[in-house]
mmCIF file of C-alpha atoms in Angstrom:
data_model
loop_
_atom_site.group_PDB
_atom_site.id
_atom_site.type_symbol
_atom_site.label_atom_id
_atom_site.label_comp_id
_atom_site.label_asym_id
_atom_site.label_seq_id
_atom_site.Cartn_x
_atom_site.Cartn_y
_atom_site.Cartn_z
ATOM 1 C CA MET A 10 -99.739 149.996 114.610
ATOM 2 C CA ARG A 11 -100.846 152.941 116.714
ATOM 3 C CA GLN A 12 -103.974 151.127 117.912
ATOM 4 C CA LEU A 13 -101.888 148.146 119.043
ATOM 5 C CA ASP A 14 -99.113 150.300 120.581
ATOM 6 C CA VAL A 15 -96.518 148.450 118.509
ATOM 7 C CA THR A 16 -93.034 148.765 120.031
ATOM 8 C CA ALA A 17 -91.016 146.741 117.499
ATOM 9 C CA ALA A 18 -91.516 146.226 113.778
ATOM 10 C CA THR A 19 -89.741 144.788 110.744
ATOM 11 C CA LEU A 20 -90.660 146.564 107.508
ATOM 12 C CA THR A 21 -89.122 147.413 104.163
ATOM 13 C CA PRO A 22 -87.506 150.868 103.924
ATOM 14 C CA THR A 23 -89.986 151.721 101.170
ATOM 15 C CA VAL A 24 -92.983 151.064 103.413
ATOM 16 C CA CYS A 25 -91.327 152.974 106.278
ATOM 17 C CA SER A 26 -91.087 156.004 104.010
ATOM 18 C CA THR A 27 -94.889 156.181 103.777
ATOM 19 C CA PHE A 28 -95.421 157.243 107.402
ATOM 20 C CA LYS A 29 -93.587 159.169 110.135
ATOM 21 C CA PRO A 30 -92.330 158.396 113.669
ATOM 22 C CA ALA A 31 -95.034 160.690 115.032
ATOM 23 C CA ASP A 32 -97.623 158.324 113.542
ATOM 24 C CA VAL A 33 -96.362 155.475 115.761
ATOM 25 C CA PRO A 34 -95.053 157.106 118.961
ATOM 26 C CA SER A 35 -94.822 153.741 120.758
ATOM 27 C CA LEU A 36 -92.248 152.334 118.306
ATOM 28 C CA ARG A 37 -88.861 151.724 119.969
ATOM 29 C CA LEU A 38 -87.214 149.295 117.543
ATOM 30 C CA LEU A 39 -87.469 149.413 113.762
ATOM 31 C CA ILE A 40 -85.744 146.847 111.567
ATOM 32 C CA PHE A 41 -85.297 147.496 107.868
ATOM 33 C CA GLY A 42 -85.435 144.278 105.835
ATOM 34 C CA GLY A 43 -86.594 142.824 102.552
ATOM 35 C CA GLU A 44 -84.715 145.283 100.328
ATOM 36 C CA ALA A 45 -81.630 147.487 100.259
ATOM 37 C CA GLY A 46 -81.681 150.439 102.630
ATOM 38 C CA ASN A 47 -82.426 153.905 101.286
ATOM 39 C CA GLN A 48 -81.386 157.302 102.568
ATOM 40 C CA LYS A 49 -84.917 158.701 102.780
ATOM 41 C CA ALA A 50 -86.112 156.036 105.228
ATOM 42 C CA HIS A 51 -82.869 156.231 107.194
ATOM 43 C CA ASP A 52 -83.098 160.003 107.653
ATOM 44 C CA LEU A 53 -86.764 159.764 108.604
ATOM 45 C CA TRP A 54 -86.313 157.129 111.332
ATOM 46 C CA ARG A 55 -82.789 157.585 112.666
ATOM 47 C CA GLY A 56 -84.116 159.398 115.767
ATOM 48 C CA ILE A 57 -85.925 156.408 117.283
ATOM 49 C CA PRO A 58 -84.204 154.471 120.109
ATOM 50 C CA MET A 59 -82.986 151.623 117.898
ATOM 51 C CA LEU A 60 -82.780 151.433 114.117
ATOM 52 C CA ALA A 61 -81.375 148.287 112.496
ATOM 53 C CA ASN A 62 -80.780 146.907 109.017
ATOM 54 C CA TYR A 63 -81.178 143.142 108.558
ATOM 55 C CA TYR A 64 -80.192 141.033 105.567
ATOM 56 C CA ASP A 65 -82.781 138.287 105.249
ATOM 57 C CA PRO A 66 -82.915 136.144 102.104
ATOM 58 C CA ALA A 67 -85.638 133.499 102.296
ATOM 59 C CA GLU A 68 -83.056 130.797 101.578
ATOM 60 C CA ALA A 69 -81.119 131.692 104.748
ATOM 61 C CA THR A 70 -83.925 132.646 107.068
ATOM 62 C CA ILE A 71 -84.796 134.424 109.221
ATOM 63 C CA TYR A 72 -81.873 136.834 109.486
ATOM 64 C CA CYS A 73 -78.283 135.990 108.676
ATOM 65 C CA VAL A 74 -76.534 139.388 108.733
ATOM 66 C CA CYS A 75 -77.520 142.443 110.767
ATOM 67 C CA ASN A 76 -76.460 146.027 111.410
ATOM 68 C CA THR A 77 -77.817 147.127 114.783
ATOM 69 C CA GLU A 78 -75.954 150.450 114.749
ATOM 70 C CA LEU A 79 -77.590 151.976 111.701
ATOM 71 C CA SER A 80 -78.385 155.268 113.457
ATOM 72 C CA THR A 81 -74.780 155.946 114.486
ATOM 73 C CA SER A 82 -72.752 154.131 111.824
ATOM 74 C CA SER A 83 -70.592 156.148 109.436
ATOM 75 C CA HIS A 84 -71.093 153.533 106.718
ATOM 76 C CA PRO A 85 -73.634 153.945 103.877
ATOM 77 C CA VAL A 86 -77.224 152.941 104.642
ATOM 78 C CA THR A 87 -76.775 149.757 102.586
ATOM 79 C CA ASN A 88 -74.275 148.398 105.127
ATOM 80 C CA ILE A 89 -75.816 145.129 106.343
ATOM 81 C CA GLY A 90 -73.506 144.618 109.304
ATOM 82 C CA THR A 91 -72.104 141.393 110.722
ATOM 83 C CA PRO A 92 -73.283 137.750 110.587
ATOM 84 C CA ILE A 93 -75.640 136.062 113.039
ATOM 85 C CA GLY A 94 -76.224 132.314 112.931
ATOM 86 C CA CYS A 95 -74.081 131.863 109.840
ATOM 87 C CA ARG A 96 -70.603 132.231 108.434
ATOM 88 C CA PRO A 97 -70.351 134.544 105.399
ATOM 89 C CA TRP A 98 -67.816 134.098 102.610
ATOM 90 C CA VAL A 99 -67.061 136.296 99.614
ATOM 91 C CA VAL A 100 -66.273 134.379 96.426
ATOM 92 C CA HIS A 101 -65.746 135.080 92.747
ATOM 93 C CA PRO A 102 -69.171 135.521 91.029
ATOM 94 C CA THR A 103 -68.391 133.054 88.244
ATOM 95 C CA ASP A 104 -66.307 130.584 90.260
ATOM 96 C CA HIS A 105 -67.428 129.851 93.818
ATOM 97 C CA HIS A 106 -64.298 127.769 94.373
ATOM 98 C CA ARG A 107 -62.250 131.002 94.528
ATOM 99 C CA LEU A 108 -62.234 133.102 97.692
ATOM 100 C CA VAL A 109 -61.400 136.798 97.255
ATOM 101 C CA PRO A 110 -59.522 139.214 99.547
ATOM 102 C CA VAL A 111 -61.132 141.693 101.935
ATOM 103 C CA GLY A 112 -62.308 144.783 100.060
ATOM 104 C CA CYS A 113 -63.046 143.047 96.754
ATOM 105 C CA VAL A 114 -66.601 143.317 95.420
ATOM 106 C CA ARG A 115 -67.769 139.758 94.846
ATOM 107 C CA GLU A 116 -70.648 137.346 95.631
ATOM 108 C CA LEU A 117 -71.805 136.636 99.174
ATOM 109 C CA VAL A 118 -72.013 132.938 100.091
ATOM 110 C CA THR A 119 -73.426 131.876 103.463
ATOM 111 C CA GLU A 120 -72.843 128.740 105.518
ATOM 112 C CA GLY A 121 -74.711 127.568 108.587
ATOM 113 C CA PRO A 122 -77.773 125.849 110.084
ATOM 114 C CA LEU A 123 -80.173 128.529 108.861
ATOM 115 C CA ILE A 124 -79.693 127.539 105.210
ATOM 116 C CA SER A 125 -82.792 125.923 103.737
ATOM 117 C CA GLN A 126 -82.945 122.475 102.163
ATOM 118 C CA GLY A 127 -83.671 123.883 98.720
ATOM 119 C CA TYR A 128 -86.507 124.891 96.422
ATOM 120 C CA LEU A 129 -89.671 122.799 96.397
ATOM 121 C CA ASN A 130 -89.930 120.653 93.250
ATOM 122 C CA ASP A 131 -87.035 122.482 91.560
ATOM 123 C CA LEU A 132 -83.923 120.319 91.759
ATOM 124 C CA ALA A 133 -82.049 122.187 89.016
ATOM 125 C CA LYS A 134 -82.396 125.559 90.741
ATOM 126 C CA THR A 135 -81.534 123.986 94.095
ATOM 127 C CA ASN A 136 -78.338 122.428 92.754
ATOM 128 C CA ALA A 137 -77.344 125.709 91.115
ATOM 129 C CA VAL A 138 -77.268 127.776 94.313
ATOM 130 C CA PHE A 139 -76.964 125.278 97.182
ATOM 131 C CA VAL A 140 -73.450 123.851 96.896
ATOM 132 C CA GLU A 141 -71.230 121.612 99.018
ATOM 133 C CA ASP A 142 -67.548 121.180 99.875
ATOM 134 C CA LEU A 143 -66.052 124.069 97.918
ATOM 135 C CA ALA A 144 -62.397 123.696 96.948
ATOM 136 C CA TRP A 145 -61.098 126.170 99.509
ATOM 137 C CA THR A 146 -62.775 124.320 102.404
ATOM 138 C CA ASN A 147 -59.909 121.818 102.245
ATOM 139 C CA THR A 148 -57.607 124.535 103.571
ATOM 140 C CA GLN A 149 -59.988 125.595 106.360
ATOM 141 C CA ARG A 150 -60.421 124.041 109.779
ATOM 142 C CA PRO A 151 -63.858 122.416 110.240
ATOM 143 C CA SER A 152 -66.665 124.940 110.476
ATOM 144 C CA SER A 153 -68.300 125.528 113.843
ATOM 145 C CA PHE A 154 -71.494 124.490 112.053
ATOM 146 C CA SER A 155 -70.131 121.112 110.964
ATOM 147 C CA SER A 156 -67.667 118.430 111.972
ATOM 148 C CA SER A 157 -64.799 117.029 109.957
ATOM 149 C CA SER A 158 -66.994 114.076 108.994
ATOM 150 C CA THR A 159 -69.916 116.054 107.568
ATOM 151 C CA ARG A 160 -70.161 117.826 104.255
ATOM 152 C CA ARG A 161 -70.182 121.616 104.363
ATOM 153 C CA ARG A 162 -73.147 123.216 102.618
ATOM 154 C CA PHE A 163 -73.374 126.771 101.266
ATOM 155 C CA TYR A 164 -75.981 129.063 99.728
ATOM 156 C CA LYS A 165 -74.909 131.325 96.855
ATOM 157 C CA THR A 166 -76.948 134.479 97.419
ATOM 158 C CA GLY A 167 -76.318 136.186 94.071
ATOM 159 C CA ASP A 168 -75.724 139.422 96.004
ATOM 160 C CA LEU A 169 -72.554 141.457 95.545
ATOM 161 C CA VAL A 170 -70.847 142.663 98.723
ATOM 162 C CA HIS A 171 -67.481 143.674 100.080
ATOM 163 C CA TYR A 172 -65.972 143.560 103.549
ATOM 164 C CA HIS A 173 -65.090 146.750 105.400
ATOM 165 C CA ALA A 174 -62.016 146.783 107.618
ATOM 166 C CA ASP A 175 -64.268 146.614 110.694
ATOM 167 C CA GLY A 176 -65.739 143.287 109.558
ATOM 168 C CA THR A 177 -69.094 144.624 108.380
ATOM 169 C CA LEU A 178 -70.502 143.804 104.965
ATOM 170 C CA GLN A 179 -71.556 146.375 102.396
ATOM 171 C CA TYR A 180 -74.396 145.360 100.043
ATOM 172 C CA LEU A 181 -73.819 146.616 96.488
ATOM 173 C CA GLY A 182 -76.456 144.943 94.310
ATOM 174 C CA ARG A 183 -77.127 141.777 92.336
ATOM 175 C CA LYS A 184 -74.797 139.840 90.063
ATOM 176 C CA ASP A 185 -77.716 138.764 87.843
ATOM 177 C CA SER A 186 -80.919 140.279 86.474
ATOM 178 C CA GLN A 187 -82.836 139.880 89.725
ATOM 179 C CA VAL A 188 -83.748 143.114 91.495
ATOM 180 C CA LYS A 189 -85.898 144.129 94.433
ATOM 181 C CA VAL A 190 -88.707 146.642 94.052
ATOM 182 C CA HIS A 191 -90.582 147.628 97.198
ATOM 183 C CA GLY A 192 -89.408 144.452 98.913
ATOM 184 C CA HIS A 193 -90.437 142.119 96.080
ATOM 185 C CA ARG A 194 -87.910 140.018 94.171
ATOM 186 C CA ILE A 195 -88.275 140.541 90.444
ATOM 187 C CA GLU A 196 -86.558 138.725 87.610
ATOM 188 C CA LEU A 197 -86.131 141.376 84.932
ATOM 189 C CA GLY A 198 -86.063 138.669 82.280
ATOM 190 C CA GLU A 199 -89.556 137.565 83.289
ATOM 191 C CA VAL A 200 -90.913 141.091 82.832
ATOM 192 C CA GLU A 201 -89.166 141.338 79.463
ATOM 193 C CA THR A 202 -90.686 138.035 78.338
ATOM 194 C CA HIS A 203 -94.210 139.175 79.199
ATOM 195 C CA ILE A 204 -93.766 142.478 77.368
ATOM 196 C CA LYS A 205 -92.478 140.773 74.217
ATOM 197 C CA SER A 206 -95.226 138.160 74.240
ATOM 198 C CA LEU A 207 -98.164 140.436 75.092
ATOM 199 C CA ILE A 208 -97.378 143.669 73.237
ATOM 200 C CA PRO A 209 -97.301 143.338 69.437
ATOM 201 C CA ASN A 210 -94.567 144.866 67.276
ATOM 202 C CA VAL A 211 -91.983 144.885 70.064
ATOM 203 C CA SER A 212 -88.749 143.603 68.543
ATOM 204 C CA GLN A 213 -86.416 144.109 71.524
ATOM 205 C CA VAL A 214 -86.905 145.025 75.162
ATOM 206 C CA ALA A 215 -84.718 145.502 78.222
ATOM 207 C CA VAL A 216 -86.180 146.261 81.643
ATOM 208 C CA GLU A 217 -84.027 148.043 84.198
ATOM 209 C CA LEU A 218 -84.375 149.565 87.657
ATOM 210 C CA VAL A 219 -83.666 153.289 87.303
ATOM 211 C CA GLN A 220 -83.662 156.284 89.627
ATOM 212 C CA PRO A 221 -85.002 159.356 87.823
ATOM 213 C CA PRO A 222 -83.544 162.689 88.956
ATOM 214 C CA GLY A 223 -85.257 164.192 91.970
ATOM 215 C CA ARG A 224 -86.815 160.881 93.050
ATOM 216 C CA ALA A 225 -85.865 159.129 96.297
ATOM 217 C CA ASP A 226 -87.092 155.734 95.113
ATOM 218 C CA ARG A 227 -86.165 153.653 92.093
ATOM 219 C CA THR A 228 -88.643 152.525 89.482
ATOM 220 C CA LEU A 229 -88.852 149.994 86.653
ATOM 221 C CA ALA A 230 -88.308 151.268 83.134
ATOM 222 C CA ALA A 231 -88.887 149.226 79.971
ATOM 223 C CA PHE A 232 -86.568 150.226 77.108
ATOM 224 C CA ILE A 233 -88.312 149.122 73.930
ATOM 225 C CA CYS A 234 -87.463 148.821 70.246
ATOM 226 C CA PHE A 235 -90.436 148.528 67.912
ATOM 227 C CA SER A 236 -90.618 146.770 64.577
ATOM 228 C CA GLU A 237 -90.981 148.855 61.436
ATOM 229 C CA THR A 238 -94.766 148.498 61.534
ATOM 230 C CA ILE A 239 -94.822 151.150 64.283
ATOM 231 C CA SER A 240 -94.308 154.583 62.793
ATOM 232 C CA VAL A 241 -91.793 157.006 64.296
ATOM 233 C CA ALA A 242 -92.794 160.643 64.468
ATOM 234 C CA GLN A 243 -89.314 162.063 63.985
ATOM 235 C CA GLU A 244 -85.676 161.393 64.672
ATOM 236 C CA SER A 245 -84.460 162.305 68.138
ATOM 237 C CA SER A 246 -81.315 164.328 68.667
ATOM 238 C CA ASP A 247 -80.163 161.555 70.980
ATOM 239 C CA GLU A 248 -78.635 158.530 69.249
ATOM 240 C CA LEU A 249 -80.735 156.098 71.274
ATOM 241 C CA LEU A 250 -83.882 157.797 72.547
ATOM 242 C CA LEU A 251 -86.934 158.126 70.347
ATOM 243 C CA PRO A 252 -89.854 160.473 70.933
ATOM 244 C CA MET A 253 -93.006 158.665 72.049
ATOM 245 C CA ALA A 254 -95.097 158.602 68.876
ATOM 246 C CA ASP A 255 -98.886 158.400 69.125
ATOM 247 C CA SER A 256 -98.856 154.946 67.524
ATOM 248 C CA MET A 257 -96.373 153.696 70.112
ATOM 249 C CA ARG A 258 -98.355 155.105 73.025
ATOM 250 C CA SER A 259 -101.580 153.666 71.657
ATOM 251 C CA THR A 260 -100.049 150.209 71.229
ATOM 252 C CA LEU A 261 -98.551 150.184 74.714
ATOM 253 C CA ALA A 262 -101.591 151.629 76.497
ATOM 254 C CA SER A 263 -104.028 149.282 74.794
ATOM 255 C CA HIS A 264 -102.079 146.243 76.014
ATOM 256 C CA LEU A 265 -101.287 147.503 79.507
ATOM 257 C CA GLU A 266 -104.276 145.651 80.947
ATOM 258 C CA ALA A 267 -102.924 142.388 79.535
ATOM 259 C CA LEU A 268 -99.687 143.019 81.432
ATOM 260 C CA VAL A 269 -101.637 143.806 84.608
ATOM 261 C CA HIS A 270 -103.410 140.445 84.350
ATOM 262 C CA ALA A 271 -100.169 138.573 83.601
ATOM 263 C CA MET A 272 -98.001 140.051 86.361
ATOM 264 C CA PRO A 273 -98.381 141.536 89.849
ATOM 265 C CA ALA A 274 -98.676 145.331 89.911
ATOM 266 C CA TYR A 275 -95.164 145.754 91.332
ATOM 267 C CA MET A 276 -93.708 144.123 88.197
ATOM 268 C CA ILE A 277 -95.350 146.558 85.762
ATOM 269 C CA PRO A 278 -92.828 149.147 84.512
ATOM 270 C CA THR A 279 -93.659 152.757 85.334
ATOM 271 C CA LEU A 280 -91.792 154.121 82.315
ATOM 272 C CA PHE A 281 -91.824 152.834 78.725
ATOM 273 C CA VAL A 282 -88.892 154.311 76.821
ATOM 274 C CA PRO A 283 -88.737 153.843 73.019
ATOM 275 C CA LEU A 284 -85.281 153.454 71.473
ATOM 276 C CA HIS A 285 -83.784 153.421 67.994
ATOM 277 C CA HIS A 286 -81.844 150.334 69.040
ATOM 278 C CA LEU A 287 -80.572 148.626 72.167
ATOM 279 C CA PRO A 288 -76.987 149.593 73.028
ATOM 280 C CA LEU A 289 -74.661 146.587 73.158
ATOM 281 C CA ASN A 290 -71.551 145.924 75.215
ATOM 282 C CA LEU A 291 -68.390 144.151 74.068
ATOM 283 C CA SER A 292 -70.089 140.796 74.640
ATOM 284 C CA ALA A 293 -72.869 141.776 72.206
ATOM 285 C CA LYS A 294 -75.384 141.849 75.066
ATOM 286 C CA ALA A 295 -77.609 144.749 76.087
ATOM 287 C CA ASP A 296 -75.496 147.436 77.748
ATOM 288 C CA ARG A 297 -77.631 147.737 80.853
ATOM 289 C CA SER A 298 -75.419 150.256 82.623
ATOM 290 C CA LYS A 299 -75.797 152.606 79.655
ATOM 291 C CA LEU A 300 -79.571 152.109 79.689
ATOM 292 C CA ARG A 301 -79.712 153.005 83.387
ATOM 293 C CA ARG A 302 -77.793 156.222 82.677
ATOM 294 C CA LEU A 303 -80.079 157.303 79.834
ATOM 295 C CA LEU A 304 -82.577 158.934 82.185
ATOM 296 C CA ASP A 305 -80.073 160.426 84.635
ATOM 297 C CA HIS A 306 -80.695 163.971 83.438
ATOM 298 C CA ALA A 307 -84.240 163.665 82.114
ATOM 299 C CA SER A 308 -86.610 166.491 83.015
ATOM 300 C CA VAL A 309 -89.997 165.932 84.649
ATOM 301 C CA GLU A 310 -91.615 166.798 81.316
ATOM 302 C CA ALA A 311 -89.469 164.273 79.443
ATOM 303 C CA LEU A 312 -90.214 161.534 81.958
ATOM 304 C CA GLN A 313 -93.921 162.274 81.674
ATOM 305 C CA THR A 314 -93.832 161.406 77.966
ATOM 306 C CA TYR A 315 -92.681 157.883 78.901
ATOM 307 C CA ARG A 316 -95.740 157.238 81.052
ATOM 308 C CA LEU A 317 -98.736 155.728 79.310
ATOM 309 C CA ALA A 318 -101.377 158.288 80.226
ATOM 310 C CA SER A 319 -102.964 159.838 77.153
ATOM 311 C CA GLU A 320 -101.313 162.955 75.724
ATOM 312 C CA SER A 321 -104.690 164.314 74.620
ATOM 313 C CA PRO A 322 -106.091 167.385 76.459
ATOM 314 C CA LYS A 323 -106.617 166.585 80.122
ATOM 315 C CA GLN A 324 -110.057 166.772 81.691
ATOM 316 C CA PRO A 325 -109.817 169.183 84.653
ATOM 317 C CA PRO A 326 -111.498 168.716 88.052
ATOM 318 C CA SER A 327 -115.187 169.625 88.116
ATOM 319 C CA SER A 328 -115.818 169.707 91.876
ATOM 320 C CA PRO A 329 -114.012 170.750 95.082
ATOM 321 C CA LEU A 330 -113.437 167.088 95.973
ATOM 322 C CA GLU A 331 -111.908 166.335 92.575
ATOM 323 C CA SER A 332 -109.683 169.412 92.961
ATOM 324 C CA ARG A 333 -108.366 168.191 96.314
ATOM 325 C CA LEU A 334 -107.684 164.723 94.916
ATOM 326 C CA HIS A 335 -106.106 166.254 91.822
ATOM 327 C CA THR A 336 -103.627 168.155 94.003
ATOM 328 C CA LEU A 337 -102.827 165.054 96.055
ATOM 329 C CA TRP A 338 -102.202 162.953 92.938
ATOM 330 C CA SER A 339 -99.856 165.639 91.645
ATOM 331 C CA GLN A 340 -97.872 165.670 94.891
ATOM 332 C CA VAL A 341 -97.605 161.901 95.289
ATOM 333 C CA LEU A 342 -96.917 161.050 91.638
ATOM 334 C CA ASP A 343 -94.507 163.995 91.344
ATOM 335 C CA LEU A 344 -96.287 165.253 88.240
ATOM 336 C CA PRO A 345 -97.470 168.757 87.336
ATOM 337 C CA THR A 346 -101.230 169.170 87.690
ATOM 338 C CA HIS A 347 -101.604 169.931 83.987
ATOM 339 C CA ALA A 348 -100.265 166.420 83.228
ATOM 340 C CA ILE A 349 -103.070 164.728 85.185
ATOM 341 C CA GLY A 350 -106.632 164.429 83.964
ATOM 342 C CA VAL A 351 -109.436 163.259 86.208
ATOM 343 C CA THR A 352 -110.082 160.354 83.819
ATOM 344 C CA ASP A 353 -106.433 159.200 83.654
ATOM 345 C CA PRO A 354 -105.941 155.775 85.305
ATOM 346 C CA PHE A 355 -103.619 155.789 88.312
ATOM 347 C CA VAL A 356 -101.419 153.002 86.905
ATOM 348 C CA GLN A 357 -100.964 154.724 83.542
ATOM 349 C CA LEU A 358 -99.712 157.812 85.371
ATOM 350 C CA GLY A 359 -96.997 155.692 86.970
ATOM 351 C CA GLY A 360 -98.798 154.727 90.167
ATOM 352 C CA ASP A 361 -98.026 151.448 91.886
ATOM 353 C CA SER A 362 -98.731 149.729 95.197
ATOM 354 C CA ILE A 363 -96.310 151.907 97.148
ATOM 355 C CA THR A 364 -97.352 155.241 95.648
ATOM 356 C CA ALA A 365 -100.907 154.132 96.406
ATOM 357 C CA ILE A 366 -99.951 153.829 100.087
ATOM 358 C CA TYR A 367 -98.366 157.293 99.928
ATOM 359 C CA LEU A 368 -101.567 158.660 98.390
ATOM 360 C CA VAL A 369 -103.873 157.063 100.957
ATOM 361 C CA SER A 370 -101.667 158.398 103.772
ATOM 362 C CA ALA A 371 -101.555 161.917 102.298
ATOM 363 C CA ALA A 372 -105.320 161.857 101.766
ATOM 364 C CA ARG A 373 -105.886 160.812 105.375
ATOM 365 C CA GLU A 374 -103.843 163.803 106.575
ATOM 366 C CA ALA A 375 -105.987 166.001 104.326
ATOM 367 C CA GLY A 376 -109.176 164.613 105.855
ATOM 368 C CA LEU A 377 -110.077 162.215 103.026
ATOM 369 C CA ALA A 378 -110.552 158.523 103.764
ATOM 370 C CA PHE A 379 -110.225 155.683 101.262
ATOM 371 C CA SER A 380 -108.224 152.464 101.070
ATOM 372 C CA VAL A 381 -105.590 151.243 98.637
ATOM 373 C CA ALA A 382 -108.063 148.628 97.385
ATOM 374 C CA GLU A 383 -110.672 151.315 96.712
ATOM 375 C CA LEU A 384 -108.087 153.391 94.848
ATOM 376 C CA PHE A 385 -107.170 150.525 92.520
ATOM 377 C CA GLN A 386 -110.824 149.678 92.025
ATOM 378 C CA ALA A 387 -111.736 153.241 91.039
ATOM 379 C CA GLN A 388 -108.442 153.910 89.173
ATOM 380 C CA THR A 389 -109.343 157.531 88.303
ATOM 381 C CA ILE A 390 -110.191 160.745 90.145
ATOM 382 C CA ALA A 391 -113.540 161.128 88.399
#
């Protein structure tokens, strides 16, 4: 970007957090897109001439809602602004024929020429989210995007929003199990299916996006119940959490490579949390909100036990170069140096594609040059 004197860019907030405005002094316009805004990226970039937040689902491309006053707005950083090229509606999540009042948190539905024709070779999915002539359209005057003789078509985004009094939309999350990690859409159910099919002795699993204390970014955590063939070291004082027994860690670590081959790196959970049982809600389904709260007050040491790096004595650095890398890994992964051995794989320590970018950037500032590809190829410090 610096070499090309880039003046305008559209990037995810996560990627924008990996470098600073001073790294790209020519940049005048920065658009956050691809994922929900985060405070870290907002605080880092709010000083540039124009900072914007665009809502850009692929099904309603390129942009359908935008907030061009992100630097000065008093709204939270997840405010996506006002519509462009579409008409947004807020409907009941389980009944799109019901409009809801301003201020209610419900599903965003968009209407307009930017809506796609559907999903390639997937008629069932297309019919589920691209809908026509909703019941309340009979009480509306014809849309500016259609005439009275044409059918009105809508895209159900699956995103929960509410209107502010000033007409801007506030993004609040998903109504289903789809989440975004580092700009990538992830179906949590797909990750759960791979874990159950590829890791033996897993009886139940729920994957959730959590935000450990002290971390600016969210990460995937797999909450796992093992069958009785996996021994438990001891009972935990918590009614749900189990200590990570050696047999559990060994089982998970030995099958991590199978997960890496089955899914992209951004879909691999950073934390694997063993449980006595999955908590259930009144509908007898996994209580996902309770799972997300389980790690709210976890210490760095406790979180480290849920990573898959070996708990055996760590091999220390044996050269000045290894010592410098060791320190950088500790800073980027937010782990104490004693928890990192030079033979521990980056992924098992909780590293992913974005932390790899952080590491490469930090190394460059320290005078060390290597690429993300080289990091994943080497995997360890040694």
